[in-house]
Coordinates of C-alpha atoms in Angstrom, one line a residue:
M1 CA -80.1 74.7 116.2
S2 CA -83.8 74.9 116.6
E3 CA -85.9 76.9 114.2
G4 CA -85.9 80.7 114.9
Q5 CA -82.7 80.5 116.8
A6 CA -80.1 83.3 116.3
T7 CA -77.0 82.3 114.4
A8 CA -74.7 85.0 115.7
L9 CA -74.2 87.3 118.7
P10 CA -75.3 90.9 118.4
P11 CA -72.7 93.6 118.2
P12 CA -71.3 94.4 121.6
N13 CA -73.0 97.9 121.7
E14 CA -76.5 96.4 121.3
R15 CA -78.6 95.4 124.2
P16 CA -78.9 91.7 124.9
T17 CA -82.2 90.1 123.6
L18 CA -83.9 86.8 123.7
K19 CA -82.0 85.8 120.6
T20 CA -78.7 86.5 122.5
I21 CA -79.7 84.1 125.3
A22 CA -80.9 81.5 122.7
F23 CA -77.6 81.6 120.9
M24 CA -75.6 81.2 124.1
T25 CA -77.7 78.4 125.5
G26 CA -78.4 76.5 122.3
L27 CA -82.1 76.8 123.0
G28 CA -85.0 78.1 120.8
I29 CA -86.2 81.6 121.3
T30 CA -89.7 80.3 122.4
T31 CA -88.1 78.0 125.0
V32 CA -86.0 80.9 126.4
S33 CA -89.0 83.2 126.6
R34 CA -91.1 80.5 128.4
A35 CA -88.2 79.7 130.8
L36 CA -88.0 83.4 131.8
K37 CA -91.7 83.4 132.4
D38 CA -91.4 80.3 134.6
A39 CA -93.6 78.2 132.4
P40 CA -94.5 74.9 134.1
D41 CA -93.6 72.8 131.1
I42 CA -90.0 73.9 131.1
S43 CA -87.6 72.0 133.3
A44 CA -86.1 73.6 136.4
E45 CA -82.6 72.9 135.0
T46 CA -83.4 74.7 131.8
K47 CA -84.9 77.7 133.6
E48 CA -81.9 78.0 135.9
R49 CA -79.5 77.8 132.8
V50 CA -81.5 80.5 131.0
R51 CA -81.7 82.8 134.1
L52 CA -78.0 82.4 134.7
V53 CA -77.1 83.5 131.2
A54 CA -79.6 86.4 131.4
R55 CA -78.0 87.7 134.6
Q56 CA -74.5 87.3 133.2
I57 CA -75.2 89.4 130.1
G58 CA -77.5 91.9 131.8
Y59 CA -80.6 91.0 129.9
Q60 CA -83.7 93.1 130.6
P61 CA -87.1 92.7 128.8
N62 CA -87.9 95.5 126.3
R63 CA -90.6 97.4 128.1
A64 CA -92.2 98.7 124.9
G65 CA -92.4 95.1 123.6
V66 CA -93.9 93.9 126.9
R67 CA -96.5 96.6 126.8
L68 CA -97.5 95.8 123.3
R69 CA -97.9 92.1 124.1
T70 CA -99.5 92.4 127.5
G71 CA -100.8 95.9 128.0
K72 CA -98.5 96.2 131.1
T73 CA -95.5 98.3 131.7
N74 CA -94.0 96.4 134.6
V75 CA -93.4 99.8 136.2
I76 CA -94.3 101.1 139.6
S77 CA -94.3 104.9 139.8
L78 CA -93.3 106.5 143.2
I79 CA -94.5 110.1 143.2
L80 CA -92.5 112.0 145.8
S81 CA -92.4 115.7 146.8
L82 CA -89.1 117.5 146.9
E83 CA -89.9 118.4 150.6
E84 CA -89.5 114.7 151.4
E85 CA -86.0 114.7 149.9
I86 CA -85.1 117.7 152.1
M87 CA -86.4 115.8 155.2
G88 CA -84.3 112.7 154.2
L89 CA -87.2 110.4 153.6
S90 CA -86.8 109.6 149.9
S91 CA -83.7 107.4 150.0
P92 CA -84.7 104.8 152.6
M93 CA -88.2 104.6 151.0
V94 CA -86.7 103.9 147.6
I95 CA -84.4 101.3 149.1
G96 CA -87.3 99.6 150.8
I97 CA -89.5 99.6 147.6
S98 CA -86.5 98.3 145.6
E99 CA -85.9 95.4 148.0
I100 CA -89.4 94.1 147.2
L101 CA -89.4 94.9 143.5
A102 CA -86.1 93.1 143.1
T103 CA -87.9 89.7 143.3
T104 CA -90.6 90.7 140.8
Q105 CA -90.8 91.8 137.2
Y106 CA -91.5 95.4 138.3
H107 CA -89.2 98.3 138.0
L108 CA -89.3 101.6 140.0
V109 CA -89.6 105.0 138.4
V110 CA -89.4 108.0 140.8
T111 CA -91.4 111.1 139.8
P112 CA -90.6 114.2 141.9
Y113 CA -92.8 117.3 142.3
R114 CA -92.9 120.4 144.4
A115 CA -95.6 120.6 147.1
Q116 CA -96.3 124.2 145.9
G117 CA -97.3 122.8 142.5
N118 CA -100.4 120.7 141.6
A119 CA -99.9 117.3 143.2
L120 CA -102.6 115.9 140.8
D121 CA -100.4 116.6 137.7
P122 CA -98.0 113.6 138.1
V123 CA -100.9 111.3 138.9
R124 CA -102.8 112.5 135.9
Y125 CA -99.7 112.0 133.7
V126 CA -99.4 108.3 134.8
L127 CA -103.1 107.7 134.2
E128 CA -103.4 109.4 130.9
T129 CA -100.2 108.0 129.4
G130 CA -100.3 104.5 131.0
A131 CA -96.8 105.1 132.2
A132 CA -97.1 102.6 135.1
D133 CA -99.1 99.7 136.3
G134 CA -99.3 101.1 139.8
V135 CA -98.6 104.2 141.8
I136 CA -97.3 105.0 145.3
I137 CA -98.0 108.5 146.7
S138 CA -97.3 110.2 150.0
R139 CA -98.1 113.4 151.9
T140 CA -101.8 112.4 152.0
E141 CA -104.5 114.9 152.7
P142 CA -107.8 114.1 154.6
K143 CA -109.7 114.7 151.4
D144 CA -107.1 113.8 148.8
P145 CA -108.0 114.4 145.2
R146 CA -105.3 112.0 144.0
V147 CA -106.9 109.2 145.9
A148 CA -110.4 110.1 144.6
L149 CA -109.1 110.2 141.0
M150 CA -107.4 106.8 141.1
M151 CA -110.3 105.2 142.9
E152 CA -112.6 106.6 140.2
R153 CA -110.4 105.1 137.5
N154 CA -110.0 101.8 139.4
F155 CA -106.2 102.3 139.1
P156 CA -103.9 100.3 141.5
F157 CA -102.2 102.5 144.1
A158 CA -101.0 102.7 147.7
T159 CA -100.5 105.7 149.9
H160 CA -97.9 106.5 152.5
G161 CA -100.4 108.0 155.0
R162 CA -104.1 107.7 155.5
T163 CA -107.1 109.8 154.3
E164 CA -110.5 110.6 155.9
M165 CA -112.7 110.2 152.8
G166 CA -114.7 107.2 153.7
L167 CA -112.9 105.3 150.9
T168 CA -111.1 102.0 151.5
H169 CA -107.7 102.0 149.9
P170 CA -104.3 100.5 150.4
Y171 CA -101.9 102.4 152.7
H172 CA -99.0 102.2 155.1
D173 CA -98.8 104.8 157.8
F174 CA -96.8 105.7 160.9
D175 CA -98.7 106.1 164.1
N176 CA -98.0 109.8 164.6
E177 CA -100.6 110.1 167.3
R178 CA -98.8 107.5 169.4
F179 CA -95.5 109.3 168.8
A180 CA -96.7 112.7 170.0
Y181 CA -98.5 111.2 173.0
E182 CA -95.4 109.3 174.1
A183 CA -93.3 112.4 173.4
V184 CA -95.4 114.4 175.9
R185 CA -95.2 111.6 178.4
K186 CA -91.4 111.5 178.2
L187 CA -91.1 115.2 178.6
V188 CA -93.4 115.3 181.7
E189 CA -91.5 112.4 183.2
R190 CA -88.4 114.7 182.9
G191 CA -90.3 117.4 184.9
R192 CA -91.3 119.5 181.8
K193 CA -94.7 121.2 181.9
R194 CA -94.7 124.0 179.3
L195 CA -94.6 122.3 175.9
V196 CA -94.6 123.2 172.2
L197 CA -95.0 121.1 169.1
L198 CA -93.2 121.6 165.8
Q199 CA -96.0 120.1 163.8
P200 CA -96.7 119.1 160.2
P201 CA -98.4 121.4 157.7
P202 CA -102.1 121.7 158.7
Y203 CA -103.4 120.4 155.4
L204 CA -101.8 117.0 155.7
T205 CA -103.6 114.1 157.4
F206 CA -100.7 113.3 159.7
Y207 CA -101.0 116.8 161.2
L208 CA -104.4 115.7 162.6
H209 CA -102.9 112.6 164.0
M210 CA -99.8 114.2 165.6
R211 CA -101.9 117.1 166.9
A212 CA -104.4 114.7 168.5
G213 CA -101.7 112.7 170.2
F214 CA -100.0 115.9 171.5
E215 CA -103.2 117.4 172.9
K216 CA -104.3 114.1 174.5
G217 CA -100.9 113.8 176.2
I218 CA -101.2 117.4 177.4
R219 CA -104.6 116.5 179.0
D220 CA -103.6 113.1 180.4
F221 CA -100.2 114.2 181.9
G222 CA -101.2 117.6 183.2
A223 CA -99.0 119.7 181.0
T224 CA -99.6 123.1 179.3
A225 CA -99.5 123.5 175.5
L226 CA -97.9 126.8 174.2
P227 CA -98.5 128.2 170.7
F228 CA -95.9 127.6 168.0
S229 CA -97.9 127.6 164.8
Q230 CA -96.1 130.2 162.8
V231 CA -93.8 127.6 161.4
N232 CA -94.2 123.9 160.5
L233 CA -92.2 120.9 159.2
D234 CA -92.3 122.3 155.6
T235 CA -90.9 125.7 156.7
S236 CA -87.2 126.2 155.9
L237 CA -84.8 125.3 158.7
V238 CA -83.5 128.9 158.8
D239 CA -87.0 130.2 159.5
I240 CA -87.7 127.4 162.0
R241 CA -84.6 128.5 163.9
K242 CA -85.5 132.2 163.8
A243 CA -89.1 131.4 165.1
A244 CA -87.7 129.2 167.9
E245 CA -85.2 131.9 168.9
T246 CA -88.0 134.5 169.1
M247 CA -90.1 132.1 171.2
L248 CA -87.3 131.2 173.5
D249 CA -86.4 134.8 174.1
G250 CA -90.1 135.7 174.9
P251 CA -91.9 135.6 178.3
D252 CA -93.7 132.3 177.5
A253 CA -90.6 130.2 176.7
P254 CA -91.2 126.4 176.8
D255 CA -89.2 123.9 178.8
G256 CA -90.1 121.0 176.6
I257 CA -90.3 120.7 172.8
V258 CA -91.7 117.9 170.5
S259 CA -90.4 117.9 167.0
G260 CA -92.1 116.0 164.2
S261 CA -88.9 115.5 162.2
G262 CA -85.2 115.1 162.8
S263 CA -84.3 118.0 160.4
G264 CA -86.6 120.3 162.4
A265 CA -84.9 119.2 165.6
V266 CA -81.6 120.3 164.2
A267 CA -82.9 123.8 163.7
L268 CA -84.5 123.8 167.2
V269 CA -81.2 122.7 168.8
A270 CA -79.4 125.5 167.0
A271 CA -82.0 128.0 168.4
L272 CA -81.6 126.6 171.9
E273 CA -77.9 127.0 171.9
A274 CA -78.1 130.5 170.4
S275 CA -80.4 131.5 173.2
G276 CA -77.9 130.4 175.8
R277 CA -79.9 127.4 177.0
K278 CA -78.5 124.0 177.7
L279 CA -80.2 121.0 176.0
G280 CA -81.2 118.4 178.6
H281 CA -80.7 120.8 181.4
D282 CA -82.9 123.9 180.7
V283 CA -85.0 122.4 178.0
D284 CA -85.7 118.9 176.8
L285 CA -86.4 117.9 173.2
V286 CA -88.1 114.8 171.9
S287 CA -88.0 114.2 168.2
K288 CA -89.1 111.7 165.5
E289 CA -86.3 110.8 163.1
S290 CA -85.9 108.4 160.2
H291 CA -82.1 107.9 160.6
M292 CA -79.9 107.5 163.6
L293 CA -77.9 110.6 163.0
L294 CA -79.6 112.9 165.6
Q295 CA -79.2 110.3 168.3
W296 CA -75.5 109.9 167.5
L297 CA -74.7 113.6 167.2
R298 CA -77.0 114.9 170.0
P299 CA -77.6 112.1 172.5
E300 CA -79.3 114.7 174.8
V301 CA -82.2 114.6 172.3
V302 CA -84.8 111.9 173.1
T303 CA -85.6 110.2 169.8
M304 CA -88.2 107.8 168.4
R305 CA -87.5 106.3 165.0
E306 CA -89.8 106.0 162.1
D307 CA -88.7 103.1 159.8
I308 CA -89.1 104.6 156.3
R309 CA -87.4 101.6 154.7
L310 CA -90.1 99.4 156.2
A311 CA -92.7 101.8 154.9
G312 CA -91.2 101.4 151.4
R313 CA -91.4 97.6 151.6
E314 CA -95.0 97.6 152.9
L315 CA -96.1 100.1 150.2
A316 CA -94.4 98.0 147.4
K317 CA -96.1 94.8 148.6
A318 CA -99.5 96.6 148.9
V319 CA -99.4 98.1 145.4
I320 CA -98.3 94.8 143.8
A321 CA -101.1 92.9 145.7
R322 CA -103.6 95.5 144.5
I323 CA -102.4 95.0 140.9
E324 CA -103.0 91.3 141.4
G325 CA -106.6 92.0 142.6
K326 CA -106.3 91.6 146.3
P327 CA -109.0 93.6 148.2
P328 CA -107.8 97.0 149.5
A329 CA -109.1 96.4 153.0
E330 CA -106.5 93.7 153.3
L331 CA -103.7 96.0 152.3
Q332 CA -103.6 98.5 155.2
T333 CA -100.7 98.5 157.7
L334 CA -99.5 100.8 160.5
S335 CA -96.0 101.0 162.1
Y336 CA -95.2 102.3 165.5
P337 CA -92.5 104.5 167.0
I338 CA -89.2 102.7 167.8
P339 CA -87.7 104.1 171.0
T340 CA -83.9 104.7 170.6
E341 CA -83.1 105.5 174.2

């Protein structure tokens, strides 16, 4: 055995270490370490043997040790609001991010927070404790203090959504303006003229985009926009349903509805049925959704899909590239509505 090599396997309840791999492969600890780091002076055959054993025994680098040696944590922090979990956005995003991180040394840590709280707090925690090498945030605001803080600290990050701060930063976003515009077009093509929008909360950037597309569609296609601002996508589904029932029972009831989320559309469908209206006959509904459930359960609803899993992949690639020093202007992507008719 080479110098420094372990002479016995650790007890079964201890986590595997470099010494474990060295013992099982007959290699020195230094050789094992360099093989796992893909050192050019280690043969491909040795690297493959070391990686195979590492996979078989479930070896994971000790993060505390990595941080002491390199100053890095090999962690990406995804900071998500609980509202996104309610809207069903968190799971596909986590899957998308994990698909990219699986081929790297990075691990994902999800940090939840409530939108009613201070969204800066989890970002400050990461910055002050050095808990991650990069951060992904969502629910961006036009003047987002989280973005300003991370830009000021020169900390790698990517945002799910854009800002309007005059700052160039990595992002991936969905074209909500195009979604709303196409939704109005689809409703007018079905003969609908009196339209309402179940919109995002006004303080978020994608509210501006979705509202702009809706209003442009109203102008271009000769429809009329009716007010429906007492609720938004962050409102509870029960309250959305109540507000929709009141609207549908009033004198200015719409014949077409655009919903900014699939969960909101469920509440709207319930309100339509409670008011005695038939979906697809008396009223048409166009909705954005991140899954296929709405389309399967209610084919009368016209849906356009937002690929949240794709967003996760794009955000992971962007934050890793930023960690590696790629210019933020090259790390900005936009995805488009996917018709599901």
